[in-house]
């Protein structure tokens, strides 16, 4: 995914996650369950690291909408058997590329 840009950054591209889910499913001939682990959201600090004052400015309704969109999109094929939601944000220093 990239240096300082780990798997949680994929939450910003739910369509790509849906494609990856399909390829994983096809790759194991549908014999294994496909699960997705995600965070409750992603946070991009403007400086070096996490600052509570920046985080507090995030609109929780918008973040919830993004999480719902991610889950709905990733699950749209009906392949994903479980979502594991790690109940904290991922502090992502770089955008997914």
mmCIF file with all atom_site columns, C-alpha atoms in Angstrom:
data_model
loop_
_atom_site.group_PDB
_atom_site.id
_atom_site.type_symbol
_atom_site.label_atom_id
_atom_site.label_alt_id
_atom_site.label_comp_id
_atom_site.label_asym_id
_atom_site.label_entity_id
_atom_site.label_seq_id
_atom_site.pdbx_PDB_ins_code
_atom_site.Cartn_x
_atom_site.Cartn_y
_atom_site.Cartn_z
_atom_site.occupancy
_atom_site.B_iso_or_equiv
_atom_site.pdbx_formal_charge
_atom_site.auth_seq_id
_atom_site.auth_comp_id
_atom_site.auth_asym_id
_atom_site.auth_atom_id
_atom_site.pdbx_PDB_model_num
ATOM 1  C CA . UNK A 1 1  ? 0.000   0.000   0.000  1.00 0.00 ? 1  UNK A CA 1
ATOM 2  C CA . UNK A 1 2  ? 2.907   2.315   0.623  1.00 0.00 ? 2  UNK A CA 1
ATOM 3  C CA . UNK A 1 3  ? 5.290   3.595   3.275  1.00 0.00 ? 3  UNK A CA 1
ATOM 4  C CA . UNK A 1 4  ? 3.373   5.138   6.188  1.00 0.00 ? 4  UNK A CA 1
ATOM 5  C CA . UNK A 1 5  ? 0.164   4.255   4.366  1.00 0.00 ? 5  UNK A CA 1
ATOM 6  C CA . UNK A 1 6  ? -1.037  0.928   5.699  1.00 0.00 ? 6  UNK A CA 1
ATOM 7  C CA . UNK A 1 7  ? -4.065  -1.225  4.938  1.00 0.00 ? 7  UNK A CA 1
ATOM 8  C CA . UNK A 1 8  ? -6.495  0.987   6.830  1.00 0.00 ? 8  UNK A CA 1
ATOM 9  C CA . UNK A 1 9  ? -5.933  3.605   4.128  1.00 0.00 ? 9  UNK A CA 1
ATOM 10 C CA . UNK A 1 10 ? -7.891  1.290   1.824  1.00 0.00 ? 10 UNK A CA 1
ATOM 11 C CA . UNK A 1 11 ? -11.008 2.469   3.654  1.00 0.00 ? 11 UNK A CA 1
ATOM 12 C CA . UNK A 1 12 ? -10.787 5.573   1.488  1.00 0.00 ? 12 UNK A CA 1
ATOM 13 C CA . UNK A 1 13 ? -11.328 3.462   -1.633 1.00 0.00 ? 13 UNK A CA 1
ATOM 14 C CA . UNK A 1 14 ? -14.231 1.107   -0.862 1.00 0.00 ? 14 UNK A CA 1
ATOM 15 C CA . UNK A 1 15 ? -14.681 0.225   -4.543 1.00 0.00 ? 15 UNK A CA 1
ATOM 16 C CA . UNK A 1 16 ? -11.133 -1.124  -4.643 1.00 0.00 ? 16 UNK A CA 1
ATOM 17 C CA . UNK A 1 17 ? -11.812 -3.130  -1.477 1.00 0.00 ? 17 UNK A CA 1
ATOM 18 C CA . UNK A 1 18 ? -14.883 -4.660  -3.154 1.00 0.00 ? 18 UNK A CA 1
ATOM 19 C CA . UNK A 1 19 ? -12.697 -5.665  -6.132 1.00 0.00 ? 19 UNK A CA 1
ATOM 20 C CA . UNK A 1 20 ? -10.034 -7.121  -3.827 1.00 0.00 ? 20 UNK A CA 1
ATOM 21 C CA . UNK A 1 21 ? -12.697 -9.089  -1.933 1.00 0.00 ? 21 UNK A CA 1
ATOM 22 C CA . UNK A 1 22 ? -13.885 -10.620 -5.216 1.00 0.00 ? 22 UNK A CA 1
ATOM 23 C CA . UNK A 1 23 ? -10.323 -11.553 -6.234 1.00 0.00 ? 23 UNK A CA 1
ATOM 24 C CA . UNK A 1 24 ? -9.611  -13.080 -2.827 1.00 0.00 ? 24 UNK A CA 1
ATOM 25 C CA . UNK A 1 25 ? -12.815 -15.106 -3.034 1.00 0.00 ? 25 UNK A CA 1
ATOM 26 C CA . UNK A 1 26 ? -12.034 -16.261 -6.581 1.00 0.00 ? 26 UNK A CA 1
ATOM 27 C CA . UNK A 1 27 ? -8.431  -17.007 -5.594 1.00 0.00 ? 27 UNK A CA 1
ATOM 28 C CA . UNK A 1 28 ? -9.552  -19.557 -3.023 1.00 0.00 ? 28 UNK A CA 1
ATOM 29 C CA . UNK A 1 29 ? -12.348 -20.893 -5.244 1.00 0.00 ? 29 UNK A CA 1
ATOM 30 C CA . UNK A 1 30 ? -14.894 -19.730 -2.670 1.00 0.00 ? 30 UNK A CA 1
ATOM 31 C CA . UNK A 1 31 ? -13.721 -22.398 -0.212 1.00 0.00 ? 31 UNK A CA 1
ATOM 32 C CA . UNK A 1 32 ? -12.700 -19.989 2.546  1.00 0.00 ? 32 UNK A CA 1
ATOM 33 C CA . UNK A 1 33 ? -14.604 -17.229 4.312  1.00 0.00 ? 33 UNK A CA 1
ATOM 34 C CA . UNK A 1 34 ? -13.615 -13.707 3.335  1.00 0.00 ? 34 UNK A CA 1
ATOM 35 C CA . UNK A 1 35 ? -13.567 -11.191 6.184  1.00 0.00 ? 35 UNK A CA 1
ATOM 36 C CA . UNK A 1 36 ? -12.718 -7.508  6.293  1.00 0.00 ? 36 UNK A CA 1
ATOM 37 C CA . UNK A 1 37 ? -11.087 -5.751  9.227  1.00 0.00 ? 37 UNK A CA 1
ATOM 38 C CA . UNK A 1 38 ? -11.391 -2.001  9.310  1.00 0.00 ? 38 UNK A CA 1
ATOM 39 C CA . UNK A 1 39 ? -11.273 0.944   11.666 1.00 0.00 ? 39 UNK A CA 1
ATOM 40 C CA . UNK A 1 40 ? -14.120 3.308   12.522 1.00 0.00 ? 40 UNK A CA 1
ATOM 41 C CA . UNK A 1 41 ? -12.461 5.818   10.229 1.00 0.00 ? 41 UNK A CA 1
ATOM 42 C CA . UNK A 1 42 ? -9.256  7.395   9.041  1.00 0.00 ? 42 UNK A CA 1
ATOM 43 C CA . UNK A 1 43 ? -7.617  10.583  10.213 1.00 0.00 ? 43 UNK A CA 1
ATOM 44 C CA . UNK A 1 44 ? -5.000  12.584  8.321  1.00 0.00 ? 44 UNK A CA 1
ATOM 45 C CA . UNK A 1 45 ? -3.043  14.840  10.663 1.00 0.00 ? 45 UNK A CA 1
ATOM 46 C CA . UNK A 1 46 ? -1.749  18.066  9.188  1.00 0.00 ? 46 UNK A CA 1
ATOM 47 C CA . UNK A 1 47 ? 1.417   17.973  11.271 1.00 0.00 ? 47 UNK A CA 1
ATOM 48 C CA . UNK A 1 48 ? 3.535   15.222  12.763 1.00 0.00 ? 48 UNK A CA 1
ATOM 49 C CA . UNK A 1 49 ? 1.154   12.819  14.400 1.00 0.00 ? 49 UNK A CA 1
ATOM 50 C CA . UNK A 1 50 ? -2.163  12.866  16.158 1.00 0.00 ? 50 UNK A CA 1
ATOM 51 C CA . UNK A 1 51 ? -3.491  16.078  17.716 1.00 0.00 ? 51 UNK A CA 1
ATOM 52 C CA . UNK A 1 52 ? -6.716  15.943  19.675 1.00 0.00 ? 52 UNK A CA 1
ATOM 53 C CA . UNK A 1 53 ? -7.642  19.495  18.673 1.00 0.00 ? 53 UNK A CA 1
ATOM 54 C CA . UNK A 1 54 ? -7.565  18.499  14.972 1.00 0.00 ? 54 UNK A CA 1
ATOM 55 C CA . UNK A 1 55 ? -9.467  15.309  15.611 1.00 0.00 ? 55 UNK A CA 1
ATOM 56 C CA . UNK A 1 56 ? -12.176 17.137  17.572 1.00 0.00 ? 56 UNK A CA 1
ATOM 57 C CA . UNK A 1 57 ? -12.974 19.200  14.479 1.00 0.00 ? 57 UNK A CA 1
ATOM 58 C CA . UNK A 1 58 ? -14.122 16.107  12.546 1.00 0.00 ? 58 UNK A CA 1
ATOM 59 C CA . UNK A 1 59 ? -17.864 15.818  11.962 1.00 0.00 ? 59 UNK A CA 1
ATOM 60 C CA . UNK A 1 60 ? -18.923 12.506  13.577 1.00 0.00 ? 60 UNK A CA 1
ATOM 61 C CA . UNK A 1 61 ? -21.990 12.189  11.322 1.00 0.00 ? 61 UNK A CA 1
ATOM 62 C CA . UNK A 1 62 ? -19.830 12.489  8.218  1.00 0.00 ? 62 UNK A CA 1
ATOM 63 C CA . UNK A 1 63 ? -17.365 9.919   9.577  1.00 0.00 ? 63 UNK A CA 1
ATOM 64 C CA . UNK A 1 64 ? -20.241 7.531   10.329 1.00 0.00 ? 64 UNK A CA 1
ATOM 65 C CA . UNK A 1 65 ? -21.588 8.051   6.801  1.00 0.00 ? 65 UNK A CA 1
ATOM 66 C CA . UNK A 1 66 ? -18.154 7.165   5.388  1.00 0.00 ? 66 UNK A CA 1
ATOM 67 C CA . UNK A 1 67 ? -17.950 4.018   7.546  1.00 0.00 ? 67 UNK A CA 1
ATOM 68 C CA . UNK A 1 68 ? -21.421 2.909   6.432  1.00 0.00 ? 68 UNK A CA 1
ATOM 69 C CA . UNK A 1 69 ? -20.524 3.551   2.795  1.00 0.00 ? 69 UNK A CA 1
ATOM 70 C CA . UNK A 1 70 ? -17.314 1.540   3.171  1.00 0.00 ? 70 UNK A CA 1
ATOM 71 C CA . UNK A 1 71 ? -19.134 -1.443  4.697  1.00 0.00 ? 71 UNK A CA 1
ATOM 72 C CA . UNK A 1 72 ? -22.026 -1.313  2.216  1.00 0.00 ? 72 UNK A CA 1
ATOM 73 C CA . UNK A 1 73 ? -19.672 -1.101  -0.767 1.00 0.00 ? 73 UNK A CA 1
ATOM 74 C CA . UNK A 1 74 ? -17.275 -3.785  0.433  1.00 0.00 ? 74 UNK A CA 1
ATOM 75 C CA . UNK A 1 75 ? -20.220 -6.075  1.231  1.00 0.00 ? 75 UNK A CA 1
ATOM 76 C CA . UNK A 1 76 ? -22.131 -5.387  -1.980 1.00 0.00 ? 76 UNK A CA 1
ATOM 77 C CA . UNK A 1 77 ? -21.092 -8.667  -3.643 1.00 0.00 ? 77 UNK A CA 1
ATOM 78 C CA . UNK A 1 78 ? -22.402 -10.751 -0.749 1.00 0.00 ? 78 UNK A CA 1
ATOM 79 C CA . UNK A 1 79 ? -18.995 -12.413 -0.372 1.00 0.00 ? 79 UNK A CA 1
ATOM 80 C CA . UNK A 1 80 ? -17.821 -10.919 2.920  1.00 0.00 ? 80 UNK A CA 1
ATOM 81 C CA . UNK A 1 81 ? -18.907 -13.141 5.802  1.00 0.00 ? 81 UNK A CA 1
ATOM 82 C CA . UNK A 1 82 ? -17.819 -10.870 8.675  1.00 0.00 ? 82 UNK A CA 1
ATOM 83 C CA . UNK A 1 83 ? -16.609 -7.358  9.317  1.00 0.00 ? 83 UNK A CA 1
ATOM 84 C CA . UNK A 1 84 ? -14.286 -6.791  12.245 1.00 0.00 ? 84 UNK A CA 1
ATOM 85 C CA . UNK A 1 85 ? -14.391 -3.138  13.248 1.00 0.00 ? 85 UNK A CA 1
ATOM 86 C CA . UNK A 1 86 ? -11.399 -1.994  15.291 1.00 0.00 ? 86 UNK A CA 1
ATOM 87 C CA . UNK A 1 87 ? -13.010 0.739   17.373 1.00 0.00 ? 87 UNK A CA 1
ATOM 88 C CA . UNK A 1 88 ? -10.558 3.554   16.790 1.00 0.00 ? 88 UNK A CA 1
ATOM 89 C CA . UNK A 1 89 ? -9.465  5.682   13.876 1.00 0.00 ? 89 UNK A CA 1
ATOM 90 C CA . UNK A 1 90 ? -6.395  4.941   11.828 1.00 0.00 ? 90 UNK A CA 1
ATOM 91 C CA . UNK A 1 91 ? -3.954  7.836   11.793 1.00 0.00 ? 91 UNK A CA 1
ATOM 92 C CA . UNK A 1 92 ? -2.811  7.820   8.175  1.00 0.00 ? 92 UNK A CA 1
ATOM 93 C CA . UNK A 1 93 ? 0.158   9.991   7.302  1.00 0.00 ? 93 UNK A CA 1
ATOM 94 C CA . UNK A 1 94 ? -0.282  9.625   3.569  1.00 0.00 ? 94 UNK A CA 1
ATOM 95 C CA . UNK A 1 95 ? -3.147  9.172   1.173  1.00 0.00 ? 95 UNK A CA 1
ATOM 96 C CA . UNK A 1 96 ? -3.706  5.807   -0.468 1.00 0.00 ? 96 UNK A CA 1
ATOM 97 C CA . UNK A 1 97 ? -1.957  5.691   -3.829 1.00 0.00 ? 97 UNK A CA 1
#
